[in-house]
Amino acid sequence: MPVVLKAIPIWRASALALVAAAAPAATLVTPSGPAVPANLLRIGLHLDRPLSAPLDMRQVVLLDSEGALIKDAFLDLPLAGRDGRSVTLLLDPGRIKTGVGPNLAHGLALQAGQTVLLRITDPRLGRPVEKRWLIEPALRQAILPQQWRLTTPARGSRQPLRVDFPTSLDGDAAPLLALQGPDGRRVAGKVQLADGERQWRFIPAQAWRAGAYLLRVHPRLEDPQGNRLCSAFEQAQQSAQQCDEEGRRAFIID
């Protein structure tokens, strides 16, 4: 019989382990890999301290491979995280969804095959922040956990469990995956996104035991294109759909 879980705090927030590197305030830009799909919807700024005021979108630009401004790429609506240490930049969804007015009039802001440069010069960040991407073809499909590749650790070790994704997940996706152990309880440990948010790593607090495990994926999980477990961003009436079924991947350590 399947295990029935009752009131397991499986989605209690875990710390997102993101390696900081760049400017005094903007420590990481996600997607952090070298390439993004043409229908990129969200760019994340992960900060080492909250900004004193909302990010000035007049100081945020996308430049094409010739250094020319890509006009009307962003919505003038930066979204601050609850703790103030993250900011989400939204590309205009009207230019992303096919058949919508801005898309018909102007097309995608990002074109496959080109290289673009994000440049942010808001002085509150201490110094300019830049991130360059190669633009790949648009990605318009739901997230499918059955396509993920799991590399399981050895019993008795504290080696990381590695989960590799075909494409990048959101930069804040790390705590939206959790492990259920052979006893039906959540496995304690540390999580980290790596490889341009294309890999999730889990290091257990105690050595791995033999048995059946379950990787559980929160229904809120999305990729930077707005694709979800239950539907792609392009799917009709996507915003009205209730994504309330979690994803699951079972594996065994023997």
PDB file of C-alpha atoms in Angstrom:
ATOM      1  CA  MET A   1       0.000   0.000   0.000  1.00  0.00           C
ATOM      2  CA  PRO A   2       1.245   3.543  -0.693  1.00  0.00           C
ATOM      3  CA  VAL A   3       2.431   5.571   2.254  1.00  0.00           C
ATOM      4  CA  VAL A   4      -0.116   8.221   3.303  1.00  0.00           C
ATOM      5  CA  LEU A   5       1.607  11.387   4.457  1.00  0.00           C
ATOM      6  CA  LYS A   6      -0.081  13.439   7.159  1.00  0.00           C
ATOM      7  CA  ALA A   7       1.017  16.943   8.039  1.00  0.00           C
ATOM      8  CA  ILE A   8       4.617  16.399   6.974  1.00  0.00           C
ATOM      9  CA  PRO A   9       6.343  19.812   6.821  1.00  0.00           C
ATOM     10  CA  ILE A  10       7.854  18.831   3.487  1.00  0.00           C
ATOM     11  CA  TRP A  11       7.937  22.356   2.077  1.00  0.00           C
ATOM     12  CA  ARG A  12       9.397  24.174   5.057  1.00  0.00           C
ATOM     13  CA  ALA A  13      11.747  26.746   3.587  1.00  0.00           C
ATOM     14  CA  SER A  14      15.354  25.733   3.206  1.00  0.00           C
ATOM     15  CA  ALA A  15      18.212  28.136   2.654  1.00  0.00           C
ATOM     16  CA  LEU A  16      18.976  28.654  -1.013  1.00  0.00           C
ATOM     17  CA  ALA A  17      22.666  28.048  -1.464  1.00  0.00           C
ATOM     18  CA  LEU A  18      23.760  30.321  -4.284  1.00  0.00           C
ATOM     19  CA  VAL A  19      27.418  31.179  -4.709  1.00  0.00           C
ATOM     20  CA  ALA A  20      27.935  34.940  -4.581  1.00  0.00           C
ATOM     21  CA  ALA A  21      30.565  36.512  -6.707  1.00  0.00           C
ATOM     22  CA  ALA A  22      30.035  39.873  -8.313  1.00  0.00           C
ATOM     23  CA  ALA A  23      28.992  43.352  -7.193  1.00  0.00           C
ATOM     24  CA  PRO A  24      28.649  44.557  -3.591  1.00  0.00           C
ATOM     25  CA  ALA A  25      24.840  44.226  -3.604  1.00  0.00           C
ATOM     26  CA  ALA A  26      23.880  42.090  -6.629  1.00  0.00           C
ATOM     27  CA  THR A  27      25.643  38.830  -5.890  1.00  0.00           C
ATOM     28  CA  LEU A  28      24.124  36.638  -8.578  1.00  0.00           C
ATOM     29  CA  VAL A  29      22.031  36.981 -11.718  1.00  0.00           C
ATOM     30  CA  THR A  30      19.841  34.037 -12.686  1.00  0.00           C
ATOM     31  CA  PRO A  31      19.622  32.303 -15.052  1.00  0.00           C
ATOM     32  CA  SER A  32      23.329  32.072 -14.272  1.00  0.00           C
ATOM     33  CA  GLY A  33      24.241  29.803 -17.187  1.00  0.00           C
ATOM     34  CA  PRO A  34      25.570  30.985 -20.561  1.00  0.00           C
ATOM     35  CA  ALA A  35      22.334  30.559 -22.550  1.00  0.00           C
ATOM     36  CA  VAL A  36      18.588  31.177 -22.170  1.00  0.00           C
ATOM     37  CA  PRO A  37      15.546  30.396 -24.335  1.00  0.00           C
ATOM     38  CA  ALA A  38      14.069  33.150 -26.507  1.00  0.00           C
ATOM     39  CA  ASN A  39      10.887  33.161 -24.402  1.00  0.00           C
ATOM     40  CA  LEU A  40      12.700  34.010 -21.149  1.00  0.00           C
ATOM     41  CA  LEU A  41      10.158  35.593 -18.804  1.00  0.00           C
ATOM     42  CA  ARG A  42      12.020  36.210 -15.533  1.00  0.00           C
ATOM     43  CA  ILE A  43      15.491  37.354 -14.542  1.00  0.00           C
ATOM     44  CA  GLY A  44      16.465  37.135 -10.878  1.00  0.00           C
ATOM     45  CA  LEU A  45      18.869  39.303  -8.911  1.00  0.00           C
ATOM     46  CA  HIS A  46      20.047  37.676  -5.682  1.00  0.00           C
ATOM     47  CA  LEU A  47      21.448  40.260  -3.286  1.00  0.00           C
ATOM     48  CA  ASP A  48      23.715  40.085  -0.277  1.00  0.00           C
ATOM     49  CA  ARG A  49      21.705  42.854   1.393  1.00  0.00           C
ATOM     50  CA  PRO A  50      18.330  44.516   0.776  1.00  0.00           C
ATOM     51  CA  LEU A  51      18.237  47.630  -1.413  1.00  0.00           C
ATOM     52  CA  SER A  52      17.346  50.903   0.256  1.00  0.00           C
ATOM     53  CA  ALA A  53      14.655  51.576  -2.387  1.00  0.00           C
ATOM     54  CA  PRO A  54      13.071  49.699  -5.329  1.00  0.00           C
ATOM     55  CA  LEU A  55      15.392  48.996  -8.235  1.00  0.00           C
ATOM     56  CA  ASP A  56      15.329  51.833 -10.785  1.00  0.00           C
ATOM     57  CA  MET A  57      14.133  50.173 -14.005  1.00  0.00           C
ATOM     58  CA  ARG A  58      15.407  53.153 -15.996  1.00  0.00           C
ATOM     59  CA  GLN A  59      18.857  51.769 -15.202  1.00  0.00           C
ATOM     60  CA  VAL A  60      18.059  48.264 -16.493  1.00  0.00           C
ATOM     61  CA  VAL A  61      18.619  47.551 -20.200  1.00  0.00           C
ATOM     62  CA  LEU A  62      19.076  44.678 -22.614  1.00  0.00           C
ATOM     63  CA  LEU A  63      21.524  45.218 -25.455  1.00  0.00           C
ATOM     64  CA  ASP A  64      21.757  43.131 -28.624  1.00  0.00           C
ATOM     65  CA  SER A  65      24.960  41.720 -30.112  1.00  0.00           C
ATOM     66  CA  GLU A  66      25.632  45.089 -31.814  1.00  0.00           C
ATOM     67  CA  GLY A  67      25.272  46.958 -28.551  1.00  0.00           C
ATOM     68  CA  ALA A  68      21.926  48.466 -29.529  1.00  0.00           C
ATOM     69  CA  LEU A  69      19.117  48.817 -27.011  1.00  0.00           C
ATOM     70  CA  ILE A  70      16.358  46.201 -27.214  1.00  0.00           C
ATOM     71  CA  LYS A  71      13.361  48.479 -26.754  1.00  0.00           C
ATOM     72  CA  ASP A  72      10.356  47.707 -24.568  1.00  0.00           C
ATOM     73  CA  ALA A  73      11.815  44.419 -23.365  1.00  0.00           C
ATOM     74  CA  PHE A  74      10.846  44.790 -19.689  1.00  0.00           C
ATOM     75  CA  LEU A  75       7.785  45.538 -17.664  1.00  0.00           C
ATOM     76  CA  ASP A  76       8.380  48.543 -15.413  1.00  0.00           C
ATOM     77  CA  LEU A  77       7.642  46.387 -12.390  1.00  0.00           C
ATOM     78  CA  PRO A  78      10.588  44.919 -10.448  1.00  0.00           C
ATOM     79  CA  LEU A  79       9.326  42.454  -7.831  1.00  0.00           C
ATOM     80  CA  ALA A  80      11.173  42.386  -4.509  1.00  0.00           C
ATOM     81  CA  GLY A  81      11.372  39.151  -2.522  1.00  0.00           C
ATOM     82  CA  ARG A  82       9.930  38.951   0.979  1.00  0.00           C
ATOM     83  CA  ASP A  83      13.298  39.409   2.638  1.00  0.00           C
ATOM     84  CA  GLY A  84      14.323  42.198   0.267  1.00  0.00           C
ATOM     85  CA  ARG A  85      17.376  40.259  -0.893  1.00  0.00           C
ATOM     86  CA  SER A  86      16.038  39.247  -4.273  1.00  0.00           C
ATOM     87  CA  VAL A  87      14.532  41.163  -7.173  1.00  0.00           C
ATOM     88  CA  THR A  88      12.692  39.651 -10.143  1.00  0.00           C
ATOM     89  CA  LEU A  89      12.782  41.461 -13.477  1.00  0.00           C
ATOM     90  CA  LEU A  90       9.878  40.600 -15.777  1.00  0.00           C
ATOM     91  CA  LEU A  91      10.185  40.631 -19.537  1.00  0.00           C
ATOM     92  CA  ASP A  92       6.971  41.751 -21.226  1.00  0.00           C
ATOM     93  CA  PRO A  93       4.780  38.601 -21.340  1.00  0.00           C
ATOM     94  CA  GLY A  94       2.755  40.160 -24.150  1.00  0.00           C
ATOM     95  CA  ARG A  95       5.795  39.837 -26.401  1.00  0.00           C
ATOM     96  CA  ILE A  96       6.310  36.228 -25.342  1.00  0.00           C
ATOM     97  CA  LYS A  97       2.846  34.741 -25.834  1.00  0.00           C
ATOM     98  CA  THR A  98       2.216  34.007 -29.507  1.00  0.00           C
ATOM     99  CA  GLY A  99      -0.806  35.676 -31.040  1.00  0.00           C
ATOM    100  CA  VAL A 100      -0.988  38.440 -28.406  1.00  0.00           C
ATOM    101  CA  GLY A 101      -0.943  42.088 -29.556  1.00  0.00           C
ATOM    102  CA  PRO A 102       2.625  43.046 -28.503  1.00  0.00           C
ATOM    103  CA  ASN A 103       3.938  39.755 -29.891  1.00  0.00           C
ATOM    104  CA  LEU A 104       2.243  40.362 -33.228  1.00  0.00           C
ATOM    105  CA  ALA A 105       3.450  43.968 -33.339  1.00  0.00           C
ATOM    106  CA  HIS A 106       7.023  43.593 -32.111  1.00  0.00           C
ATOM    107  CA  GLY A 107       7.831  39.872 -31.806  1.00  0.00           C
ATOM    108  CA  LEU A 108      10.012  38.360 -29.101  1.00  0.00           C
ATOM    109  CA  ALA A 109      12.444  40.720 -27.424  1.00  0.00           C
ATOM    110  CA  LEU A 110      15.052  37.951 -27.585  1.00  0.00           C
ATOM    111  CA  GLN A 111      15.849  36.273 -30.880  1.00  0.00           C
ATOM    112  CA  ALA A 112      17.359  32.798 -31.137  1.00  0.00           C
ATOM    113  CA  GLY A 113      20.956  32.851 -32.319  1.00  0.00           C
ATOM    114  CA  GLN A 114      21.787  36.314 -31.016  1.00  0.00           C
ATOM    115  CA  THR A 115      23.793  37.290 -27.964  1.00  0.00           C
ATOM    116  CA  VAL A 116      22.323  39.766 -25.497  1.00  0.00           C
ATOM    117  CA  LEU A 117      23.768  41.705 -22.591  1.00  0.00           C
ATOM    118  CA  LEU A 118      21.849  42.619 -19.446  1.00  0.00           C
ATOM    119  CA  ARG A 119      23.254  45.807 -17.930  1.00  0.00           C
ATOM    120  CA  ILE A 120      22.098  47.331 -14.615  1.00  0.00           C
ATOM    121  CA  THR A 121      23.598  50.644 -13.540  1.00  0.00           C
ATOM    122  CA  ASP A 122      21.476  51.491 -10.498  1.00  0.00           C
ATOM    123  CA  PRO A 123      24.022  53.097  -8.130  1.00  0.00           C
ATOM    124  CA  ARG A 124      22.547  51.278  -5.131  1.00  0.00           C
ATOM    125  CA  LEU A 125      24.196  48.120  -6.446  1.00  0.00           C
ATOM    126  CA  GLY A 126      27.609  49.685  -5.950  1.00  0.00           C
ATOM    127  CA  ARG A 127      28.823  49.121  -9.508  1.00  0.00           C
ATOM    128  CA  PRO A 128      27.326  48.073 -12.847  1.00  0.00           C
ATOM    129  CA  VAL A 129      26.039  44.505 -13.019  1.00  0.00           C
ATOM    130  CA  GLU A 130      26.297  42.711 -16.358  1.00  0.00           C
ATOM    131  CA  LYS A 131      25.274  39.281 -17.597  1.00  0.00           C
ATOM    132  CA  ARG A 132      25.586  37.982 -21.156  1.00  0.00           C
ATOM    133  CA  TRP A 133      23.530  35.152 -22.675  1.00  0.00           C
ATOM    134  CA  LEU A 134      23.343  33.287 -25.941  1.00  0.00           C
ATOM    135  CA  ILE A 135      19.696  33.053 -26.995  1.00  0.00           C
ATOM    136  CA  GLU A 136      18.429  29.565 -27.819  1.00  0.00           C
ATOM    137  CA  PRO A 137      15.082  28.510 -29.355  1.00  0.00           C
ATOM    138  CA  ALA A 138      12.012  29.094 -27.206  1.00  0.00           C
ATOM    139  CA  LEU A 139      11.109  26.417 -24.641  1.00  0.00           C
ATOM    140  CA  ARG A 140       7.357  25.904 -24.480  1.00  0.00           C
ATOM    141  CA  GLN A 141       6.547  22.763 -22.512  1.00  0.00           C
ATOM    142  CA  ALA A 142       5.539  21.818 -18.999  1.00  0.00           C
ATOM    143  CA  ILE A 143       8.216  20.733 -16.526  1.00  0.00           C
ATOM    144  CA  LEU A 144       8.449  16.934 -16.623  1.00  0.00           C
ATOM    145  CA  PRO A 145      10.191  15.351 -13.595  1.00  0.00           C
ATOM    146  CA  GLN A 146      10.287  12.004 -15.404  1.00  0.00           C
ATOM    147  CA  GLN A 147      12.873  13.577 -17.734  1.00  0.00           C
ATOM    148  CA  TRP A 148      15.233  14.389 -14.864  1.00  0.00           C
ATOM    149  CA  ARG A 149      18.364  12.316 -14.355  1.00  0.00           C
ATOM    150  CA  LEU A 150      19.066  11.159 -10.792  1.00  0.00           C
ATOM    151  CA  THR A 151      22.545  10.162  -9.642  1.00  0.00           C
ATOM    152  CA  THR A 152      22.061   8.230  -6.420  1.00  0.00           C
ATOM    153  CA  PRO A 153      24.707   8.107  -3.654  1.00  0.00           C
ATOM    154  CA  ALA A 154      26.205   5.068  -1.966  1.00  0.00           C
ATOM    155  CA  ARG A 155      24.582   3.640   1.156  1.00  0.00           C
ATOM    156  CA  GLY A 156      26.377   4.683   4.341  1.00  0.00           C
ATOM    157  CA  SER A 157      27.953   7.738   2.703  1.00  0.00           C
ATOM    158  CA  ARG A 158      27.062  11.413   2.791  1.00  0.00           C
ATOM    159  CA  GLN A 159      27.650  11.853  -0.902  1.00  0.00           C
ATOM    160  CA  PRO A 160      25.213  14.289  -2.550  1.00  0.00           C
ATOM    161  CA  LEU A 161      22.143  13.134  -4.390  1.00  0.00           C
ATOM    162  CA  ARG A 162      22.310  14.881  -7.779  1.00  0.00           C
ATOM    163  CA  VAL A 163      19.281  15.665  -9.912  1.00  0.00           C
ATOM    164  CA  ASP A 164      20.051  17.001 -13.390  1.00  0.00           C
ATOM    165  CA  PHE A 165      17.397  18.884 -15.362  1.00  0.00           C
ATOM    166  CA  PRO A 166      17.231  19.219 -19.163  1.00  0.00           C
ATOM    167  CA  THR A 167      16.874  22.994 -18.739  1.00  0.00           C
ATOM    168  CA  SER A 168      17.359  25.559 -15.983  1.00  0.00           C
ATOM    169  CA  LEU A 169      14.875  26.050 -13.162  1.00  0.00           C
ATOM    170  CA  ASP A 170      14.129  29.327 -11.396  1.00  0.00           C
ATOM    171  CA  GLY A 171      16.932  30.623  -9.208  1.00  0.00           C
ATOM    172  CA  ASP A 172      14.786  30.211  -6.082  1.00  0.00           C
ATOM    173  CA  ALA A 173      13.743  26.638  -6.880  1.00  0.00           C
ATOM    174  CA  ALA A 174      16.074  24.822  -4.469  1.00  0.00           C
ATOM    175  CA  PRO A 175      13.654  24.552  -1.496  1.00  0.00           C
ATOM    176  CA  LEU A 176      10.784  23.440  -3.756  1.00  0.00           C
ATOM    177  CA  LEU A 177      12.274  19.953  -4.015  1.00  0.00           C
ATOM    178  CA  ALA A 178      12.371  17.702  -0.969  1.00  0.00           C
ATOM    179  CA  LEU A 179      13.195  14.110  -0.081  1.00  0.00           C
ATOM    180  CA  GLN A 180      10.985  11.614   1.710  1.00  0.00           C
ATOM    181  CA  GLY A 181      12.947   8.779   3.282  1.00  0.00           C
ATOM    182  CA  PRO A 182      12.156   5.079   3.780  1.00  0.00           C
ATOM    183  CA  ASP A 183      10.396   5.910   7.072  1.00  0.00           C
ATOM    184  CA  GLY A 184       8.009   8.343   5.341  1.00  0.00           C
ATOM    185  CA  ARG A 185       9.640  11.390   6.933  1.00  0.00           C
ATOM    186  CA  ARG A 186      11.430  14.286   5.299  1.00  0.00           C
ATOM    187  CA  VAL A 187      15.178  13.712   5.046  1.00  0.00           C
ATOM    188  CA  ALA A 188      17.155  16.524   6.676  1.00  0.00           C
ATOM    189  CA  GLY A 189      20.042  18.035   4.770  1.00  0.00           C
ATOM    190  CA  LYS A 190      21.395  20.922   2.709  1.00  0.00           C
ATOM    191  CA  VAL A 191      20.311  21.801  -0.818  1.00  0.00           C
ATOM    192  CA  GLN A 192      22.042  23.708  -3.589  1.00  0.00           C
ATOM    193  CA  LEU A 193      21.392  24.657  -7.177  1.00  0.00           C
ATOM    194  CA  ALA A 194      24.388  24.301  -9.479  1.00  0.00           C
ATOM    195  CA  ASP A 195      25.392  24.231 -13.141  1.00  0.00           C
ATOM    196  CA  GLY A 196      23.337  27.284 -14.122  1.00  0.00           C
ATOM    197  CA  GLU A 197      20.299  26.047 -12.124  1.00  0.00           C
ATOM    198  CA  ARG A 198      20.329  22.832 -14.164  1.00  0.00           C
ATOM    199  CA  GLN A 199      21.284  20.665 -11.187  1.00  0.00           C
ATOM    200  CA  TRP A 200      19.891  20.182  -7.656  1.00  0.00           C
ATOM    201  CA  ARG A 201      22.228  18.752  -5.042  1.00  0.00           C
ATOM    202  CA  PHE A 202      21.198  17.375  -1.671  1.00  0.00           C
ATOM    203  CA  ILE A 203      23.694  16.536   1.092  1.00  0.00           C
ATOM    204  CA  PRO A 204      22.037  14.623   3.948  1.00  0.00           C
ATOM    205  CA  ALA A 205      22.588  15.549   7.571  1.00  0.00           C
ATOM    206  CA  GLN A 206      23.259  11.862   8.283  1.00  0.00           C
ATOM    207  CA  ALA A 207      24.570   8.997   6.185  1.00  0.00           C
ATOM    208  CA  TRP A 208      22.234   7.524   3.589  1.00  0.00           C
ATOM    209  CA  ARG A 209      20.256   4.473   4.681  1.00  0.00           C
ATOM    210  CA  ALA A 210      19.181   1.695   2.358  1.00  0.00           C
ATOM    211  CA  GLY A 211      15.578   1.793   1.206  1.00  0.00           C
ATOM    212  CA  ALA A 212      13.021   3.470  -1.026  1.00  0.00           C
ATOM    213  CA  TYR A 213      13.096   7.255  -1.336  1.00  0.00           C
ATOM    214  CA  LEU A 214      10.753   9.729  -2.947  1.00  0.00           C
ATOM    215  CA  LEU A 215      11.772  13.035  -4.508  1.00  0.00           C
ATOM    216  CA  ARG A 216       8.785  15.349  -4.072  1.00  0.00           C
ATOM    217  CA  VAL A 217       8.369  18.463  -6.215  1.00  0.00           C
ATOM    218  CA  HIS A 218       6.225  21.364  -5.053  1.00  0.00           C
ATOM    219  CA  PRO A 219       3.420  22.397  -7.449  1.00  0.00           C
ATOM    220  CA  ARG A 220       4.752  25.978  -7.443  1.00  0.00           C
ATOM    221  CA  LEU A 221       7.968  24.959  -9.193  1.00  0.00           C
ATOM    222  CA  GLU A 222       8.569  26.948 -12.391  1.00  0.00           C
ATOM    223  CA  ASP A 223      11.332  27.602 -14.857  1.00  0.00           C
ATOM    224  CA  PRO A 224      12.430  31.111 -15.932  1.00  0.00           C
ATOM    225  CA  GLN A 225      10.043  30.893 -18.905  1.00  0.00           C
ATOM    226  CA  GLY A 226       7.010  30.522 -16.619  1.00  0.00           C
ATOM    227  CA  ASN A 227       6.463  26.846 -17.481  1.00  0.00           C
ATOM    228  CA  ARG A 228       5.032  24.816 -14.590  1.00  0.00           C
ATOM    229  CA  LEU A 229       4.447  21.184 -13.676  1.00  0.00           C
ATOM    230  CA  CYS A 230       0.836  21.301 -14.802  1.00  0.00           C
ATOM    231  CA  SER A 231       1.194  23.353 -17.978  1.00  0.00           C
ATOM    232  CA  ALA A 232       3.432  25.373 -20.248  1.00  0.00           C
ATOM    233  CA  PHE A 233       3.314  29.161 -20.092  1.00  0.00           C
ATOM    234  CA  GLU A 234       2.001  29.191 -23.654  1.00  0.00           C
ATOM    235  CA  GLN A 235      -0.899  26.885 -22.834  1.00  0.00           C
ATOM    236  CA  ALA A 236      -4.321  28.513 -23.141  1.00  0.00           C
ATOM    237  CA  GLN A 237      -5.788  29.713 -19.827  1.00  0.00           C
ATOM    238  CA  GLN A 238      -2.592  28.744 -17.989  1.00  0.00           C
ATOM    239  CA  SER A 239      -2.976  31.459 -15.368  1.00  0.00           C
ATOM    240  CA  ALA A 240      -6.434  30.144 -14.462  1.00  0.00           C
ATOM    241  CA  GLN A 241      -5.257  26.567 -13.888  1.00  0.00           C
ATOM    242  CA  GLN A 242      -4.825  25.319 -10.346  1.00  0.00           C
ATOM    243  CA  CYS A 243      -1.428  23.654 -10.097  1.00  0.00           C
ATOM    244  CA  ASP A 244      -1.987  21.629  -6.937  1.00  0.00           C
ATOM    245  CA  GLU A 245      -0.501  18.225  -7.737  1.00  0.00           C
ATOM    246  CA  GLU A 246       3.120  17.724  -6.781  1.00  0.00           C
ATOM    247  CA  GLY A 247       5.608  15.886  -8.947  1.00  0.00           C
ATOM    248  CA  ARG A 248       7.264  12.695  -7.729  1.00  0.00           C
ATOM    249  CA  ARG A 249      10.296  10.572  -8.583  1.00  0.00           C
ATOM    250  CA  ALA A 250      10.989   7.361  -6.690  1.00  0.00           C
ATOM    251  CA  PHE A 251      14.446   5.817  -6.326  1.00  0.00           C
ATOM    252  CA  ILE A 252      16.155   3.158  -4.225  1.00  0.00           C
ATOM    253  CA  ILE A 253      19.437   3.107  -2.357  1.00  0.00           C
ATOM    254  CA  ASP A 254      20.562  -0.477  -1.779  1.00  0.00           C
TER     255      ASP A 254
END
